[in-house]
Each structure stands twice: as C-alpha cells, then as structure tokens.
Coordinates of C-alpha atoms in Angstrom, one line a residue:
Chain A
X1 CA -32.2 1.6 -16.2
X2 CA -29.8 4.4 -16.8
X3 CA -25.9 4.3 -16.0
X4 CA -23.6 7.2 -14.7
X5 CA -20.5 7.8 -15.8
X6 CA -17.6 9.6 -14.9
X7 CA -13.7 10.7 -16.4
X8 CA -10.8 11.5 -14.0
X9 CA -7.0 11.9 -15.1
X10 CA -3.8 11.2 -12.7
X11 CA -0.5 10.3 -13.0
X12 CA 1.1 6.8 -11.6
X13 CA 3.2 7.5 -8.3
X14 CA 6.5 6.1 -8.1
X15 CA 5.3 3.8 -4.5
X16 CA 2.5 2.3 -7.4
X17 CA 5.4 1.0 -9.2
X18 CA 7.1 -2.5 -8.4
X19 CA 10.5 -4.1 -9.8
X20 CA 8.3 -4.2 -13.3
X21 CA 8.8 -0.7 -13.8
X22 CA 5.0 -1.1 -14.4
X23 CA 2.3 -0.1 -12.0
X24 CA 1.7 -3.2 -9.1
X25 CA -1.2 -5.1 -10.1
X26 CA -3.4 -4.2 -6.7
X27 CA -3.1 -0.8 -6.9
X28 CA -5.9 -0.5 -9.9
X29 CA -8.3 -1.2 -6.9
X30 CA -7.3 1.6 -5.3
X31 CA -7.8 3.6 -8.8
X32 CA -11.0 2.1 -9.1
X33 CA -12.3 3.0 -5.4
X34 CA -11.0 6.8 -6.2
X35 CA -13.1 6.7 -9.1
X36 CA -16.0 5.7 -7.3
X37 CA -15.8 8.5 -4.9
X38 CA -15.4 11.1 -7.7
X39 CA -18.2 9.6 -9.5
X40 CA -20.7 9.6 -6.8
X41 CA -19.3 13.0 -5.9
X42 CA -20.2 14.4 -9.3
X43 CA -23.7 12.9 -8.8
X44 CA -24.0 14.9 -5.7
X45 CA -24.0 12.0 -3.2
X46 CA -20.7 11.9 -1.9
X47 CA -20.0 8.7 -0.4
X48 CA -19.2 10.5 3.0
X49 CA -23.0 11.3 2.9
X50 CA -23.9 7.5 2.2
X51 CA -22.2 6.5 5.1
X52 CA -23.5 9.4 7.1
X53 CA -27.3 8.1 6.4
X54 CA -26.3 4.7 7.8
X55 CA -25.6 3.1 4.7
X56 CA -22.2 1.2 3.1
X57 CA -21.2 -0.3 0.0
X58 CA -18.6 -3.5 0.3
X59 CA -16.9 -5.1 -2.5
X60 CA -18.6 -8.2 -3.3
X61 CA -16.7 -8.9 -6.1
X62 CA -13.9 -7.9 -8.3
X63 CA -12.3 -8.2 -11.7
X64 CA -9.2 -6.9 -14.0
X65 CA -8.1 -7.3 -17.0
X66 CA -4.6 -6.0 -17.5
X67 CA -3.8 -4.5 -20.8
X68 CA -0.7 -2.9 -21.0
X69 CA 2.1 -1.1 -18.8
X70 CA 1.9 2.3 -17.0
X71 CA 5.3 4.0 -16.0
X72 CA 5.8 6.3 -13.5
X73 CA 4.2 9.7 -14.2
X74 CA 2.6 8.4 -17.3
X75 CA -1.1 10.4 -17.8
X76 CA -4.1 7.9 -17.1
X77 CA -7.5 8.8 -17.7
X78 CA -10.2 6.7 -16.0
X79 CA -13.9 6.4 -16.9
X80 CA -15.9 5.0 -14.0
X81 CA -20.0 4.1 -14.6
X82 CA -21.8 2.7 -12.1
X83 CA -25.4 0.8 -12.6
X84 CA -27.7 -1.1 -10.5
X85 CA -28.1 -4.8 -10.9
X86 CA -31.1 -5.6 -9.0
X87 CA -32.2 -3.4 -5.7
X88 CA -29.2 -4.7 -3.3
X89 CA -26.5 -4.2 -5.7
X90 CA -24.1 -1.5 -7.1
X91 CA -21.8 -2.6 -10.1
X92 CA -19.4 0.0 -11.4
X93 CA -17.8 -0.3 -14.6
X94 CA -14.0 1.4 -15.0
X95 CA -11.6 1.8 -17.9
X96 CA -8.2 2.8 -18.0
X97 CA -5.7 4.2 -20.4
X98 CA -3.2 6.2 -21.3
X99 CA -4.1 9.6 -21.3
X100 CA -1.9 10.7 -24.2
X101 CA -2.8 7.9 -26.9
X102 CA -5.6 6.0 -25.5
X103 CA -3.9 2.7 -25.0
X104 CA -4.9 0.3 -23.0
X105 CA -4.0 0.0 -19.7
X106 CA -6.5 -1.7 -17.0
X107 CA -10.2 -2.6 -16.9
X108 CA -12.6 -4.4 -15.0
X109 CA -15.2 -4.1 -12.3
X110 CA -16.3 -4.0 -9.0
X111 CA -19.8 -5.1 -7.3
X112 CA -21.1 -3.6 -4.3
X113 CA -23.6 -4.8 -1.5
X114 CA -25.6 -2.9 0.0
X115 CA -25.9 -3.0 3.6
X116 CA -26.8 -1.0 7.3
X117 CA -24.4 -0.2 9.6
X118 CA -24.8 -3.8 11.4
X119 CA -23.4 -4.9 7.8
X120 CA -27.4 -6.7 6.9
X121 CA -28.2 -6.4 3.5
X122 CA -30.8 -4.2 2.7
X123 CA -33.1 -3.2 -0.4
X124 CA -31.2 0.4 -2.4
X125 CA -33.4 3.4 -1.0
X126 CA -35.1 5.8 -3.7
X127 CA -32.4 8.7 -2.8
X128 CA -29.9 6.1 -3.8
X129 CA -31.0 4.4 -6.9
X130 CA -32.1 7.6 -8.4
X131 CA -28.9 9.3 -8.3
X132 CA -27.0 6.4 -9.2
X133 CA -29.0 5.6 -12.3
X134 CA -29.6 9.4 -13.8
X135 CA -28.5 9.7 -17.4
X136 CA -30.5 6.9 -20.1
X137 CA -27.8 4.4 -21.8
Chain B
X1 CA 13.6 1.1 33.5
X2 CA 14.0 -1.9 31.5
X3 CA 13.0 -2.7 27.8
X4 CA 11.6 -5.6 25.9
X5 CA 13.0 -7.0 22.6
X6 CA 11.5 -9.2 19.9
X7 CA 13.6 -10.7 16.8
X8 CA 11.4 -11.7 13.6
X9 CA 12.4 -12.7 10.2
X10 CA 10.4 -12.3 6.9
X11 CA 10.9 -11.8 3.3
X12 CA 10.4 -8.6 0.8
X13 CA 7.0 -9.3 -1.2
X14 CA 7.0 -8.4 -4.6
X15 CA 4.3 -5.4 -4.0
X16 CA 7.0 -3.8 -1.7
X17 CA 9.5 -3.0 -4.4
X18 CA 9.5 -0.4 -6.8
X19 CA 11.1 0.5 -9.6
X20 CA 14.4 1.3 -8.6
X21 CA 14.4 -2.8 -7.6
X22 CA 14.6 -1.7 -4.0
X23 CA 11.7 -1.8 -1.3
X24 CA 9.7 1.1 -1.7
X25 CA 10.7 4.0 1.3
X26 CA 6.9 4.0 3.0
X27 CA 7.3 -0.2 3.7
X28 CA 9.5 0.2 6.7
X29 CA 6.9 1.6 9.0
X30 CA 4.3 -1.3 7.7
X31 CA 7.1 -3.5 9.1
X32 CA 8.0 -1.8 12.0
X33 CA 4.2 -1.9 12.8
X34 CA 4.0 -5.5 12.6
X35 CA 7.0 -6.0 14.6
X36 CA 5.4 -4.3 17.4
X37 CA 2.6 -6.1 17.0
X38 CA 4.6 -9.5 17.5
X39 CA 6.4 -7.9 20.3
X40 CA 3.4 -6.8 22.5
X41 CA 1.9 -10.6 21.6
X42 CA 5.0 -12.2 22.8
X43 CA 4.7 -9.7 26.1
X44 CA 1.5 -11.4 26.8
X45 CA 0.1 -8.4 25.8
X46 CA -1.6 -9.0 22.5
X47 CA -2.4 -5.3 20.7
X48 CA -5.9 -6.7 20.3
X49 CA -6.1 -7.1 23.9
X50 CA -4.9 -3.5 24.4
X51 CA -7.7 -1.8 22.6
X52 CA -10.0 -3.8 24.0
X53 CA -9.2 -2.7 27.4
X54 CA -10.1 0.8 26.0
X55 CA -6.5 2.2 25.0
X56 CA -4.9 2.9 21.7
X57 CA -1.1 3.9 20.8
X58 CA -1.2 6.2 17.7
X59 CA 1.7 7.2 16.1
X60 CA 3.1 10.6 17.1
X61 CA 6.6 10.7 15.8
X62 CA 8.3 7.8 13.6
X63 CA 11.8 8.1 12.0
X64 CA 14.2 6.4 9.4
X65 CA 17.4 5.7 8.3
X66 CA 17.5 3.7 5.3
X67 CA 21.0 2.0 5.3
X68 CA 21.0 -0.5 2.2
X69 CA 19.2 -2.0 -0.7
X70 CA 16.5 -5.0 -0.2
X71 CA 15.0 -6.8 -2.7
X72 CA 12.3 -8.8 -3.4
X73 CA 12.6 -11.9 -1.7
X74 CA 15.4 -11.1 0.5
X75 CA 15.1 -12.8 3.9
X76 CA 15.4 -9.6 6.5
X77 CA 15.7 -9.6 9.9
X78 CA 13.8 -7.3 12.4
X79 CA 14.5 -6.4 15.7
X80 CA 12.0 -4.2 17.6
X81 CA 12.6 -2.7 21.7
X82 CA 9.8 -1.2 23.3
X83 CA 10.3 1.7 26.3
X84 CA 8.9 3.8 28.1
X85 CA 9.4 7.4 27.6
X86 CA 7.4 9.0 31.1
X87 CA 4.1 7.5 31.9
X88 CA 2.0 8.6 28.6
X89 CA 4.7 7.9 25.6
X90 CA 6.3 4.5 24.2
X91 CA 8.7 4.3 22.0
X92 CA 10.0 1.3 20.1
X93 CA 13.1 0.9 18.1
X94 CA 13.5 -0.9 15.7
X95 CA 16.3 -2.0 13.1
X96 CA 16.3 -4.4 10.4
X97 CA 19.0 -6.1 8.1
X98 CA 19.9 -8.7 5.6
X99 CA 19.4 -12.5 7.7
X100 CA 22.1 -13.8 5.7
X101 CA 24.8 -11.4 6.3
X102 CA 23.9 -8.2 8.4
X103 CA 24.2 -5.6 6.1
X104 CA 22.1 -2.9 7.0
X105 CA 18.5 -2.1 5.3
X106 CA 16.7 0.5 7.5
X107 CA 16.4 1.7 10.8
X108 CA 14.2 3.8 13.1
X109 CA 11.9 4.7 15.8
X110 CA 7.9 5.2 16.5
X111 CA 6.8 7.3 19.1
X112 CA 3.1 6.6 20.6
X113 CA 1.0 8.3 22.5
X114 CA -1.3 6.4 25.2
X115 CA -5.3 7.6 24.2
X116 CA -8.4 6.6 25.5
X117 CA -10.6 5.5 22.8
X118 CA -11.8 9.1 22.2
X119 CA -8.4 9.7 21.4
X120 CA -7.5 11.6 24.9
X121 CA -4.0 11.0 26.3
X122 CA -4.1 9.4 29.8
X123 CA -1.6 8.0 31.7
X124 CA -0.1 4.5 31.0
X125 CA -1.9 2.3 33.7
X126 CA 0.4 0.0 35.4
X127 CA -0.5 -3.4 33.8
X128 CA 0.6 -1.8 30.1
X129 CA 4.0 0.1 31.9
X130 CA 4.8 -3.6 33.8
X131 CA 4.7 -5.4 30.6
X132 CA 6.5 -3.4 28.2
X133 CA 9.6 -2.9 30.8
X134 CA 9.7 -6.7 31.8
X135 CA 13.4 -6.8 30.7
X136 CA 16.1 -5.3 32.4
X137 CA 18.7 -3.5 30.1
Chain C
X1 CA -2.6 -32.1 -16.3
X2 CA -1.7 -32.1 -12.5
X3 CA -1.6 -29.5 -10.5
X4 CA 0.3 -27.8 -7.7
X5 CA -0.9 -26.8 -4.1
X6 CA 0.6 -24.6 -1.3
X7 CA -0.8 -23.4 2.3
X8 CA 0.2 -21.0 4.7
X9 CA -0.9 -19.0 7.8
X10 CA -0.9 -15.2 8.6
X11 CA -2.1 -12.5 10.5
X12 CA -4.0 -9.5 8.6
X13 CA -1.9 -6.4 9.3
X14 CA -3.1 -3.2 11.3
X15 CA -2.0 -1.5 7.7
X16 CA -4.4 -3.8 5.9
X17 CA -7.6 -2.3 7.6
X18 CA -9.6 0.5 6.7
X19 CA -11.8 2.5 8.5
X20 CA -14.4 -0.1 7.8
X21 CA -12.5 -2.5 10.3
X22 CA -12.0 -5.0 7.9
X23 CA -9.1 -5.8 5.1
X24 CA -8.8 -3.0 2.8
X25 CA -10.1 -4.5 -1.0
X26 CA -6.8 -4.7 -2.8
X27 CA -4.9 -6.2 0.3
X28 CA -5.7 -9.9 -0.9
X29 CA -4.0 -9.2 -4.6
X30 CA -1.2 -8.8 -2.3
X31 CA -1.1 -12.0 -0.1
X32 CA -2.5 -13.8 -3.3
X33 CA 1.1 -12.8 -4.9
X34 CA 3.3 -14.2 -1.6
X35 CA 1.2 -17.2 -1.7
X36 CA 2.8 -17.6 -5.8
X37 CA 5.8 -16.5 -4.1
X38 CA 5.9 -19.6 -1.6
X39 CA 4.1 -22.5 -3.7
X40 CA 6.6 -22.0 -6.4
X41 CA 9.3 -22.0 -3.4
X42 CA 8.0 -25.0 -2.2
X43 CA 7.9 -26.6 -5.6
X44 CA 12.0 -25.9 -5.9
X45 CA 11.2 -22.9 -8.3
X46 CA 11.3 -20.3 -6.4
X47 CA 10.2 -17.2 -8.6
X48 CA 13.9 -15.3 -8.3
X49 CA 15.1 -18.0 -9.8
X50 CA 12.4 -17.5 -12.7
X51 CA 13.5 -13.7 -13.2
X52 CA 17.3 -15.3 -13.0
X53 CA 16.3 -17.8 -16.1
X54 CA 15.2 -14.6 -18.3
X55 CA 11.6 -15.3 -17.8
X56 CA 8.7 -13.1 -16.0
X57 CA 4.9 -14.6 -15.3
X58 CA 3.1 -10.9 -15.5
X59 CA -0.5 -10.6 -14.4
X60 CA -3.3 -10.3 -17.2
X61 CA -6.0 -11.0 -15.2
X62 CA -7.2 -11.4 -11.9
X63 CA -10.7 -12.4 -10.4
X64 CA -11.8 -11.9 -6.6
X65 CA -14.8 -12.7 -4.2
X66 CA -15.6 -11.1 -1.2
X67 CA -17.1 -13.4 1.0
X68 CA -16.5 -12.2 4.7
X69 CA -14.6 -9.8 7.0
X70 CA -11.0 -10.5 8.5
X71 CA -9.8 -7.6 11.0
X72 CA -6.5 -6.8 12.3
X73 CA -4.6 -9.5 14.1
X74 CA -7.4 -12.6 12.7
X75 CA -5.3 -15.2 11.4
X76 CA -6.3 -16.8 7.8
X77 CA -5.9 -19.5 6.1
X78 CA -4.4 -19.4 2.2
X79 CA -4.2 -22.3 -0.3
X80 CA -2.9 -21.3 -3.5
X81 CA -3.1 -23.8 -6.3
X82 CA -1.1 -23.2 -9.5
X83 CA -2.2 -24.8 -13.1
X84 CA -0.9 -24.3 -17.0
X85 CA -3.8 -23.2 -19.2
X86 CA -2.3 -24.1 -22.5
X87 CA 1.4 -23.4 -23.1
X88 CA 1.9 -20.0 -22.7
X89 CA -0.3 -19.0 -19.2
X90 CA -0.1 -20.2 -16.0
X91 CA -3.3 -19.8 -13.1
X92 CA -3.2 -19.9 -9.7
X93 CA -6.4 -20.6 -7.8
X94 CA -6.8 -19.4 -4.3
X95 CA -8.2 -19.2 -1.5
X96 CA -8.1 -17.5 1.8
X97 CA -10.5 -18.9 5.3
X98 CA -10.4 -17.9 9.1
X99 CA -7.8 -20.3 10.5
X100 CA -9.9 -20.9 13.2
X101 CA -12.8 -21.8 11.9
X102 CA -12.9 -22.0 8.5
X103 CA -15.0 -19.1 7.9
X104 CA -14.2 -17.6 4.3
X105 CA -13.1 -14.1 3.7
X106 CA -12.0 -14.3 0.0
X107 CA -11.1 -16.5 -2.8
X108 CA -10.3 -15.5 -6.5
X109 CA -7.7 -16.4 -9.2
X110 CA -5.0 -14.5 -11.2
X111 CA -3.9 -15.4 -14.9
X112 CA -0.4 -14.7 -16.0
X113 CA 1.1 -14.6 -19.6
X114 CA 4.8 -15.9 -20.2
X115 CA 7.3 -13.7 -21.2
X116 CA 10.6 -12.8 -22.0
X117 CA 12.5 -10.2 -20.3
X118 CA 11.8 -7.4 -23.3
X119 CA 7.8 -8.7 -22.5
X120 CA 7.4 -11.1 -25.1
X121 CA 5.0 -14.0 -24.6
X122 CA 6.9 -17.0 -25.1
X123 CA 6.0 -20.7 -25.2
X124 CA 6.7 -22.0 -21.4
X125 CA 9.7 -23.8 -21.4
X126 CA 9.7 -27.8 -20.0
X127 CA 11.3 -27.1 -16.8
X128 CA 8.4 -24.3 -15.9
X129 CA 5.7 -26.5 -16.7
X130 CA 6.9 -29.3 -15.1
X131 CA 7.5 -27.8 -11.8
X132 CA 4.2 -26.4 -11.5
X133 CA 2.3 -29.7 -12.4
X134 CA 3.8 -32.7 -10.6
X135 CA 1.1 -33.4 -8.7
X136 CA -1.7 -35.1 -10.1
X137 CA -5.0 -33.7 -9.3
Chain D
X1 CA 21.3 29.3 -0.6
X2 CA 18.0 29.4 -1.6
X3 CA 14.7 26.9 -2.1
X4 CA 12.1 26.0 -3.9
X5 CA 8.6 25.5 -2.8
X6 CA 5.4 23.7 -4.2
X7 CA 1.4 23.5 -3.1
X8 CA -0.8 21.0 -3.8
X9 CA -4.1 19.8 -2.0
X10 CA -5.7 16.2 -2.6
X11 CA -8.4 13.8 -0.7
X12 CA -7.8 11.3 1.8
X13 CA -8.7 8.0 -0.3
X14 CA -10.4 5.1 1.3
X15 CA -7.5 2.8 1.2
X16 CA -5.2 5.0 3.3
X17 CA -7.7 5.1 6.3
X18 CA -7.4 2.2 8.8
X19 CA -9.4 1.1 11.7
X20 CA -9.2 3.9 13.6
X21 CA -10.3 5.9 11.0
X22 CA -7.5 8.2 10.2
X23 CA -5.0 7.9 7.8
X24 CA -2.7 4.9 8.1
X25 CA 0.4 6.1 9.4
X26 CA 2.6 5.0 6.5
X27 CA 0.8 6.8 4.2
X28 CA 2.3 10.1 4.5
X29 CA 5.5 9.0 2.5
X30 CA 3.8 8.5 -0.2
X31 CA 2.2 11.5 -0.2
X32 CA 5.4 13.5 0.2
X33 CA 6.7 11.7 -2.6
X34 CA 3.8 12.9 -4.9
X35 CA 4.8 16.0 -3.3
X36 CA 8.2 16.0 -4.3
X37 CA 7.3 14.8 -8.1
X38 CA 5.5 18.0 -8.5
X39 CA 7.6 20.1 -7.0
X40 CA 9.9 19.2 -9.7
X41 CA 7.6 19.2 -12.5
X42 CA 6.7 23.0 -11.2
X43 CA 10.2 23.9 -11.7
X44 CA 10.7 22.7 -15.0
X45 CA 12.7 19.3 -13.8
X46 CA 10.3 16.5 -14.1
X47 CA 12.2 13.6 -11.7
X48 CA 11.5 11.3 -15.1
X49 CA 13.7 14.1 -16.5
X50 CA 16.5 13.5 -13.9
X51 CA 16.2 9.7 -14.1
X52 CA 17.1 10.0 -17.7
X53 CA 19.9 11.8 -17.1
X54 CA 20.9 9.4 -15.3
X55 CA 20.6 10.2 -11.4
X56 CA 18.8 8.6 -8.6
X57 CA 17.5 10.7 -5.6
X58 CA 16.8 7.6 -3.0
X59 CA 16.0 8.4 0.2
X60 CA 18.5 8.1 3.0
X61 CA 16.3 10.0 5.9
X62 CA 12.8 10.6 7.1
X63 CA 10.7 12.2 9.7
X64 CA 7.3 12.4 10.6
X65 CA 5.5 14.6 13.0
X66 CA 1.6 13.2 13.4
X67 CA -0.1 15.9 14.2
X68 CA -3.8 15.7 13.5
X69 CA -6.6 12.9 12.0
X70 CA -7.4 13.2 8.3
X71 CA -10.6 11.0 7.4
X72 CA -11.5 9.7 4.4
X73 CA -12.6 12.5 1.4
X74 CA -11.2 15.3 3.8
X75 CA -9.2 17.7 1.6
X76 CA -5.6 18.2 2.6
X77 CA -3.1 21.1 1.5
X78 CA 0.7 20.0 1.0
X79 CA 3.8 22.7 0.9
X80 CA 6.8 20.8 -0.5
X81 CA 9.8 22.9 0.1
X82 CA 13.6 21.6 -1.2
X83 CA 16.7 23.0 -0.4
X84 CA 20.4 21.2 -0.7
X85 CA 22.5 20.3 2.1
X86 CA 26.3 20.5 0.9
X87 CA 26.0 19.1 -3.2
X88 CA 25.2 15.6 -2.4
X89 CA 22.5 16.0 -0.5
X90 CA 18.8 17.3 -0.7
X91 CA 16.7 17.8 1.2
X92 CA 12.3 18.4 1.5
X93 CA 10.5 19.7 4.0
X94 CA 6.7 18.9 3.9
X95 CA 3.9 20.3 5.7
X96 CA 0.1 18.7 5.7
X97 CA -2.6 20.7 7.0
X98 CA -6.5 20.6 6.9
X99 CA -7.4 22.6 3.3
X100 CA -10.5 24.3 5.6
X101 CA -9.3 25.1 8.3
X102 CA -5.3 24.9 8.4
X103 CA -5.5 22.2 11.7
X104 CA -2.3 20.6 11.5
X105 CA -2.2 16.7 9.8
X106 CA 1.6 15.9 9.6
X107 CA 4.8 17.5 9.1
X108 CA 8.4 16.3 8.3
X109 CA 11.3 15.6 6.0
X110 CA 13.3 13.5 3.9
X111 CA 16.9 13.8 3.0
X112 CA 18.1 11.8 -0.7
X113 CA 21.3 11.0 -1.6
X114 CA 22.5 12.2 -5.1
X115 CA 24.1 9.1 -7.1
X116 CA 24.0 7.3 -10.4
X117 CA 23.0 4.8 -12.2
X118 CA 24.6 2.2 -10.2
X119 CA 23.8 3.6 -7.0
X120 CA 27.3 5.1 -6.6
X121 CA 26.9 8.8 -4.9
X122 CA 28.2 11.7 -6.9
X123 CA 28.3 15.7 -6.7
X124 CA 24.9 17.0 -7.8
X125 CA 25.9 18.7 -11.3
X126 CA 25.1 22.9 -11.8
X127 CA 21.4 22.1 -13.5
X128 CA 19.7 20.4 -10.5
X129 CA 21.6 22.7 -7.7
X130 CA 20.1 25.6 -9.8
X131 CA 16.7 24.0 -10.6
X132 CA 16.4 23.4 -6.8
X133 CA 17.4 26.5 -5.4
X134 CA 15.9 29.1 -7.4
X135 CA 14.0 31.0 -4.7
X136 CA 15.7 32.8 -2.2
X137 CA 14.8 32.2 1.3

C-alpha cells in the first residue's frame, strides 16, 4: 500500500503561545488538521469534496510527542502522510520542526474513521483509497 | 424595559495565557459567550432550548476594553446583562474583574441578531423578549 | 507507589464545537490541563505554587481516544489521576464521560518532564512526589 | 499623518468553525493579529523586532463588525491598515472579505497601548512612529 505525503511551512501566532513562551501543547492538533486539508488538497480531493459526497473522517485517536520549543514567529515546516490501515481507517502521519535548522519540534499522529453522514462506519470507497494511497513507499 | 443579570466566577486556564503572562486578547469573548450561556439557563431559558425552538442569536457586533492583567489561575469574576435593543437585537453586557479585589480585567458588549435557522432575522417572539427583560432596572 | 485522583463537572462550550456539532479535537488537551490544574489544587499543590518553587511540569507527550460525541451545553464528567513514572516524570491519566449517563467521549493521558526554570530536567524534589502520591491505589 | 497597509488571504481551518458552521466568533482576533504580525514584517519591523527592543503593543480596545459566514476551506482576503493616535497609541483597522467574490466576513479595529518592559506606558520612540506611518493617506 502506498503513502502520501505532504510539506507545508507557517509561522507560530502569538494567541498559539502560553505563559511558556512556547507554543500551547493543543494547538499541534490544530497544525495537524491544517495539514490534513493541505495534503488531501494536493491530492486533488479536498476535504470539502469528501464531505460533499456524504462522507467524514473523525479523530479516533491521537498522539504527540513534544520535542522541543517553538517561539512566536519561529518558521515550522510540517510533513503530513496519510495511509490506510485497513478499509475503515485513515492514519496520517505528521512531523514538525524548525524550519531554519531542522530541529525538532512536535510529532505524532492522528487516526480517522470513516463514516456517513448518520456518523455509521462504513468500508473507504475506491475514489477514496486510491487517492489517499498514490505514490509507492 | 428591564434587564437580566447573572454573576459567575471562574479561573484563567493555562491555555488562555500567552506569552506576555496575560490572557490572550481573543479569550474574553469565549467568556463572555459562556456567561450568556449561564445567564439565559438561569432565565429558564436554556440556549439549547432556544435553538431548538428554531431561533439562533449570532453575533453581529461585540466590543472590548481590556482594563488590567489576568493570569493564569486568577479567580475572575463575570457579570453579564442581557437587553433588548427593539424587537430583533439583544445585547448583553458584560464586565469581568479580579474576585479578590476588583481590579478591572476586561469589559464589553455582544450584539445578536434574532435568525431563523436559515439564518433570516425575524422578530423576537414574545416568550424570548419576556424572559430576557424579567428584571426591572 | 500511590496515586492521586480528582473529578469534576462541566459544560462543553458553544466555542468548543465545530461545524461537525461535536467538541473540536484539541478541546480535551485543554480540559485535560484544568483537570492537572484542580487535582494538584486539591492535593494542597496547586500548580502556581509549583512555578513559585522554581519548578515547571512541561508536556512531552500526550495520548487521546475518541470514543463519542459531546455537543454544546452536554455536561461531562472528568477524572484525572496523577502518577510519578520514575523520578523525573509525572502522568496524569484521564478520563472524560457524559455526566448523565456515563457515556464516554474521551480518555487519554499526558507525560510531563521536570524541570527547572532555564528547562532543565531535574530529579523531582520530595515535596512534589509526595503530594501527588498519598493515596494508595 | 500617514499609514501603512498590508494584504494577506488564508483559509478558514476546521477548528475555527462551530456548530453553526461559520467561523467561531472569537476567531477573528486572532486573525487580525496574524494580520498585524505581517503588517510589520512587510514594513521592515518584525513585532519580534520591537519586543527586543524592549516594547509591548498590548491591546487596550477592540471592535468587530460580523458581517458575513466564512465556512471551513473558504479563502479569505485581510487588509491590515495601522495608523497612530497621538504617540502612545496605535491603532489597526482590519477588513475580512470573501477572496472570490469580495462579500463582506468582518471588519473592525484594535487600539495598543505603547509601553515597556514592565508594562509601564511610554512615548512611542521616532523608529516605530516612522515605520508605521510611512504611506500617506
């Protein structure tokens, strides 16, 4: 099974910060769900269109692993990959770091059912799994 | 016309401050939300209860004056006023400050309009108008 | 080892719902951190006083499951447990239901290191470990 | 006196919807922050760059003008415009509009004291009057 993968880079807003002077530790979620929508725009299946043909994709699980601080305005660069486990599931991969030097700064993942509109689980459609899955690993 | 008034007390979470040790500026109208939210429950109007008789209130004007420094874990206290502005506006005002002593942390307003769940305005029906003005001022 | 456990109510927030009608995804890292906030509060430590004592409890890793919806206004349940893995990282295990019913809506667990104020890891110090695990589990 | 005046567009993420499937109303302020950061940037005055000269621009005013839904993934254009009001004062007026089609989203401002490190307000010094005001209006 293939994977896809995806780079984006942004800059840590000052309301992401807390009393730390680091990024708060839920906003890498938020990162991660941006760079879920960029990759599966890049794949030419917007998310907007999942939804539109009746299908969503809610977190089943989550996990980070915090590596190192982020200050506001520091450079990030973000590599999302996203791979079927099984027919009813999405898992994408994500990686964070400084943009300038490459140090760590987040990582983790995030599994996705997938279900109807009703919120039923349902088996991954051909349209889905193909684009999802496109370049060999 | 009379108003309503609702008092709660709560404390800045650690994901509310940023790096200037201070709550972040957006927090305030998360607040001020939830203080309406108390305020229409202790109406006997619960917001729930509101949209499911078919209206919302969106936003259509909110404003702030931040007065003073809050940090996290600082007991605040929060005093919200609902009224009536005509038959198809609300307003609530709200101010919050230190529980211990006072000192000012931010204050405001919200303007809402009253929709019908395709978002048209209509006309505040009569059990929403009686129970928002229950107190004379 | 003993361990250290904490409950509380709330009500999710109208700002802690997305367009799906449930709790946004990174909400519970959120509550997860006021439920620290009021276990070590309740255990006479309350985490200012932590900060005060030259010591911060970062996050290095944090672990959630999804496990059913929560929309604005439900109330949920939240028990947060707090345990020392070794000397120099503290874990809090928790766990969020419907209050009503017991329903569950997400449970997870967040690792921190102990550190200095410059971000050191340091060994935790007698008084920290023996607030948060005086009750035998 | 003149101004200074900055574009950017960007896409409503997921997280800032809520369950009425616009974005929440909180949100904007962080936007206009982001706003603000690279209005600065553009002219030549990172607000990292200020913050180690030792100033703080905290907010002491805002107001928002909802004028329009933004869904998730719809692309947004944002004109930051800053200006002074006496030398301890500035202010930014920001304007959110539909990228396609102009259709208004929200407008308003935010006024920020100028003051030091401890918070203390002072005269905004020659190089940030004439960063900020390079433009004649």
């Amino acid at each position: 099974m293939g994977s896809l993968e995806h780079v984006v880079t942004f800059r840590v807003r000052y309301s992401e910060t807390d009393q730390m002077g680091t990024y708060y530790n839920s906003r890498p979620l938020e990162w991660f769900e941006w760079g879920r929508t960029e990759l599966m725009r890049a794949a030419g299946l917007p998310y907007t269109e999942i939804e539109a043909r009746g299908l969503r994709l809610p977190l089943i699980e989550a996990h980070l692993e915090y590596g190192g601080k982020a200050r506001y305005d520091d450079e990030l660069r973000m590599t999302s990959r996203a791979a079927f486990c099984g027919k009813a599931r999405v898992r994408f991969e994500v990686e964070i770091v400084q943009a300038g030097n490459g140090a760590p700064v987040v990582k983790g993942y995030t599994v996705h059912a997938v279900v109807d509109e009703a919120g039923k689980p349902v088996r991954a459609p051909e349209w889905l799994v193909e684009r999802l899955s496109t370049i060999p690993t």
